[in-house]
Amino acid sequence: MDDPYPLQPLEGRPSFWFLGGRVHVKVPGERTDGHLSQLEFDDPLGQAPPLHVHDGEDEVWFVLDGKVTFFVGERSFDLEAGAMALGPRGVPHSYLVRSARSRMLVSYGPAGIERWFAENGSPIAAIDDAPAAFDIGRIIASAERFGLRVVGPPPSL
């Protein structure tokens, strides 16, 4: 019997610019039969997505490097490398990078939202490229198809 979840080499996973940071798809949803996806975010100081709600998936952030403040509902959490936070579906959340850079491993369950990130990202041509320009209005407009709603502005320093 064939393994339904075969190991796949990491080569060929998409990396792209998204809202000024780098995103790398570590585990695409098709690898887990749609149960989970995982992305790595490499963001600069001040990076913060708009306050938003996922209708269909939970989001778990694991801080690999840096200092990040997470906003979940009415609460906020200042976390550093080795700590994690949960953004449950249906609850407004965001984050704010407070160090020069941060790297986070972010898991979504069930999978699917990684396609929204990839559709709205810009290819990375070289490791030292500057972030690509983006149209936040277009990105927000496309979010509804993926059950993502923007409910407020990004947090700021």
Tab-separated table of C-alpha atoms in Angstrom:
chain	number	residue	atom	x	y	z
A	1	MET	CA	0.000	0.000	0.000
A	2	ASP	CA	1.315	3.469	-0.916
A	3	ASP	CA	2.136	5.914	1.866
A	4	PRO	CA	-0.613	8.602	1.756
A	5	TYR	CA	1.816	11.202	3.190
A	6	PRO	CA	5.157	10.529	1.492
A	7	LEU	CA	8.162	12.617	2.467
A	8	GLN	CA	9.064	15.129	-0.186
A	9	PRO	CA	12.324	17.028	-0.660
A	10	LEU	CA	12.264	20.681	0.417
A	11	GLU	CA	13.482	21.892	-2.975
A	12	GLY	CA	10.787	23.442	-5.099
A	13	ARG	CA	8.742	24.877	-2.241
A	14	PRO	CA	7.736	28.424	-3.167
A	15	SER	CA	9.356	31.438	-1.518
A	16	PHE	CA	8.006	34.929	-2.119
A	17	TRP	CA	7.704	38.474	-0.795
A	18	PHE	CA	4.488	39.208	1.095
A	19	LEU	CA	3.675	42.587	2.722
A	20	GLY	CA	7.376	43.451	2.877
A	21	GLY	CA	8.596	40.188	4.394
A	22	ARG	CA	9.785	36.862	3.011
A	23	VAL	CA	7.538	33.798	3.147
A	24	HIS	CA	8.573	30.209	2.477
A	25	VAL	CA	6.019	27.405	2.222
A	26	LYS	CA	7.470	24.633	4.398
A	27	VAL	CA	4.527	22.207	4.268
A	28	PRO	CA	1.847	22.734	1.614
A	29	GLY	CA	-1.660	21.534	2.357
A	30	GLU	CA	-1.553	18.872	-0.344
A	31	ARG	CA	1.209	17.115	1.599
A	32	THR	CA	-1.126	16.626	4.593
A	33	ASP	CA	-4.323	15.891	2.682
A	34	GLY	CA	-5.511	19.397	3.577
A	35	HIS	CA	-5.234	18.998	7.338
A	36	LEU	CA	-2.354	21.429	7.926
A	37	SER	CA	-0.012	23.825	6.175
A	38	GLN	CA	3.118	25.473	7.519
A	39	LEU	CA	4.917	28.613	6.380
A	40	GLU	CA	8.057	30.371	7.554
A	41	PHE	CA	7.860	34.168	7.816
A	42	ASP	CA	11.033	36.300	7.832
A	43	ASP	CA	9.917	39.836	8.671
A	44	PRO	CA	11.655	43.180	9.344
A	45	LEU	CA	11.188	45.553	12.273
A	46	GLY	CA	7.685	47.032	12.340
A	47	GLN	CA	6.146	44.359	10.100
A	48	ALA	CA	2.483	43.969	11.026
A	49	PRO	CA	-0.418	42.594	9.009
A	50	PRO	CA	-3.797	44.292	9.378
A	51	LEU	CA	-5.969	43.011	12.226
A	52	HIS	CA	-7.842	40.110	10.653
A	53	VAL	CA	-10.046	37.077	11.271
A	54	HIS	CA	-9.746	33.594	9.757
A	55	ASP	CA	-13.178	32.001	9.413
A	56	GLY	CA	-11.905	28.554	8.474
A	57	GLU	CA	-8.597	27.818	10.186
A	58	ASP	CA	-6.656	28.200	13.404
A	59	GLU	CA	-3.207	29.823	13.236
A	60	VAL	CA	-0.274	28.888	15.485
A	61	TRP	CA	2.850	31.082	15.567
A	62	PHE	CA	6.173	29.695	16.792
A	63	VAL	CA	8.886	32.351	17.123
A	64	LEU	CA	12.231	31.073	15.804
A	65	ASP	CA	14.177	34.355	16.114
A	66	GLY	CA	13.429	37.887	17.262
A	67	LYS	CA	10.819	39.607	19.402
A	68	VAL	CA	7.187	39.768	18.352
A	69	THR	CA	4.022	41.082	20.011
A	70	PHE	CA	0.895	39.081	19.194
A	71	PHE	CA	-2.597	40.534	19.450
A	72	VAL	CA	-5.393	37.989	19.890
A	73	GLY	CA	-8.849	39.326	20.705
A	74	GLU	CA	-8.397	41.795	23.556
A	75	ARG	CA	-5.072	40.299	24.709
A	76	SER	CA	-1.462	40.868	23.684
A	77	PHE	CA	1.614	38.688	24.209
A	78	ASP	CA	5.285	39.717	23.936
A	79	LEU	CA	7.139	36.625	22.753
A	80	GLU	CA	10.725	35.737	21.875
A	81	ALA	CA	12.456	32.757	20.284
A	82	GLY	CA	11.076	29.437	21.498
A	83	ALA	CA	7.612	30.771	22.414
A	84	MET	CA	4.304	30.273	20.637
A	85	ALA	CA	0.862	31.856	20.391
A	86	LEU	CA	-2.492	30.700	19.037
A	87	GLY	CA	-4.796	32.715	16.798
A	88	PRO	CA	-8.054	30.736	16.930
A	89	ARG	CA	-10.429	30.904	13.990
A	90	GLY	CA	-13.111	33.547	14.436
A	91	VAL	CA	-10.956	35.731	16.748
A	92	PRO	CA	-9.329	38.953	15.445
A	93	HIS	CA	-5.534	38.767	15.559
A	94	SER	CA	-2.309	40.271	14.266
A	95	TYR	CA	1.340	40.646	15.240
A	96	LEU	CA	4.035	43.320	15.355
A	97	VAL	CA	7.766	42.647	14.903
A	98	ARG	CA	9.712	44.491	17.641
A	99	SER	CA	13.269	43.378	16.771
A	100	ALA	CA	15.410	44.145	13.721
A	101	ARG	CA	14.114	40.898	12.181
A	102	SER	CA	11.976	37.988	13.208
A	103	ARG	CA	11.496	34.501	11.866
A	104	MET	CA	8.360	32.549	12.673
A	105	LEU	CA	7.078	29.133	11.774
A	106	VAL	CA	3.321	29.508	11.286
A	107	SER	CA	0.940	26.544	11.068
A	108	TYR	CA	-2.628	26.663	9.770
A	109	GLY	CA	-5.226	23.992	10.310
A	110	PRO	CA	-6.913	23.058	8.152
A	111	ALA	CA	-4.739	23.984	5.182
A	112	GLY	CA	-5.693	26.230	2.278
A	113	ILE	CA	-4.773	29.763	3.335
A	114	GLU	CA	-1.216	29.208	2.062
A	115	ARG	CA	-2.671	29.492	-1.456
A	116	TRP	CA	-3.857	33.055	-0.654
A	117	PHE	CA	-0.358	34.032	0.498
A	118	ALA	CA	1.225	32.521	-2.629
A	119	GLU	CA	-1.314	34.152	-4.990
A	120	ASN	CA	-0.602	37.568	-3.482
A	121	GLY	CA	3.153	37.226	-3.106
A	122	SER	CA	5.907	38.329	-5.463
A	123	PRO	CA	8.736	35.972	-6.478
A	124	ILE	CA	12.120	36.396	-4.824
A	125	ALA	CA	14.725	36.670	-7.557
A	126	ALA	CA	17.810	36.766	-5.295
A	127	ILE	CA	18.453	36.521	-1.569
A	128	ASP	CA	19.545	40.170	-1.387
A	129	ASP	CA	16.569	41.617	-3.280
A	130	ALA	CA	14.578	44.370	-1.650
A	131	PRO	CA	10.930	43.603	-0.841
A	132	ALA	CA	8.633	43.882	-3.810
A	133	ALA	CA	5.986	46.604	-3.891
A	134	PHE	CA	2.483	45.392	-3.099
A	135	ASP	CA	-1.086	46.619	-3.447
A	136	ILE	CA	-2.718	46.177	-0.028
A	137	GLY	CA	-6.168	46.915	-1.487
A	138	ARG	CA	-5.848	44.066	-3.996
A	139	ILE	CA	-4.531	41.709	-1.310
A	140	ILE	CA	-7.423	42.522	1.040
A	141	ALA	CA	-9.976	42.210	-1.774
A	142	SER	CA	-8.745	38.701	-2.599
A	143	ALA	CA	-8.911	37.537	1.029
A	144	GLU	CA	-12.676	36.940	1.117
A	145	ARG	CA	-12.359	33.927	-1.226
A	146	PHE	CA	-10.217	32.282	1.469
A	147	GLY	CA	-12.434	33.106	4.464
A	148	LEU	CA	-10.112	35.877	5.677
A	149	ARG	CA	-11.552	39.231	6.762
A	150	VAL	CA	-9.623	42.400	7.590
A	151	VAL	CA	-11.255	44.046	10.632
A	152	GLY	CA	-8.785	46.785	11.531
A	153	PRO	CA	-5.469	48.467	10.785
A	154	PRO	CA	-2.101	46.905	11.530
A	155	PRO	CA	-0.695	47.487	15.009
A	156	SER	CA	2.199	49.972	15.131
A	157	LEU	CA	5.357	50.537	17.150
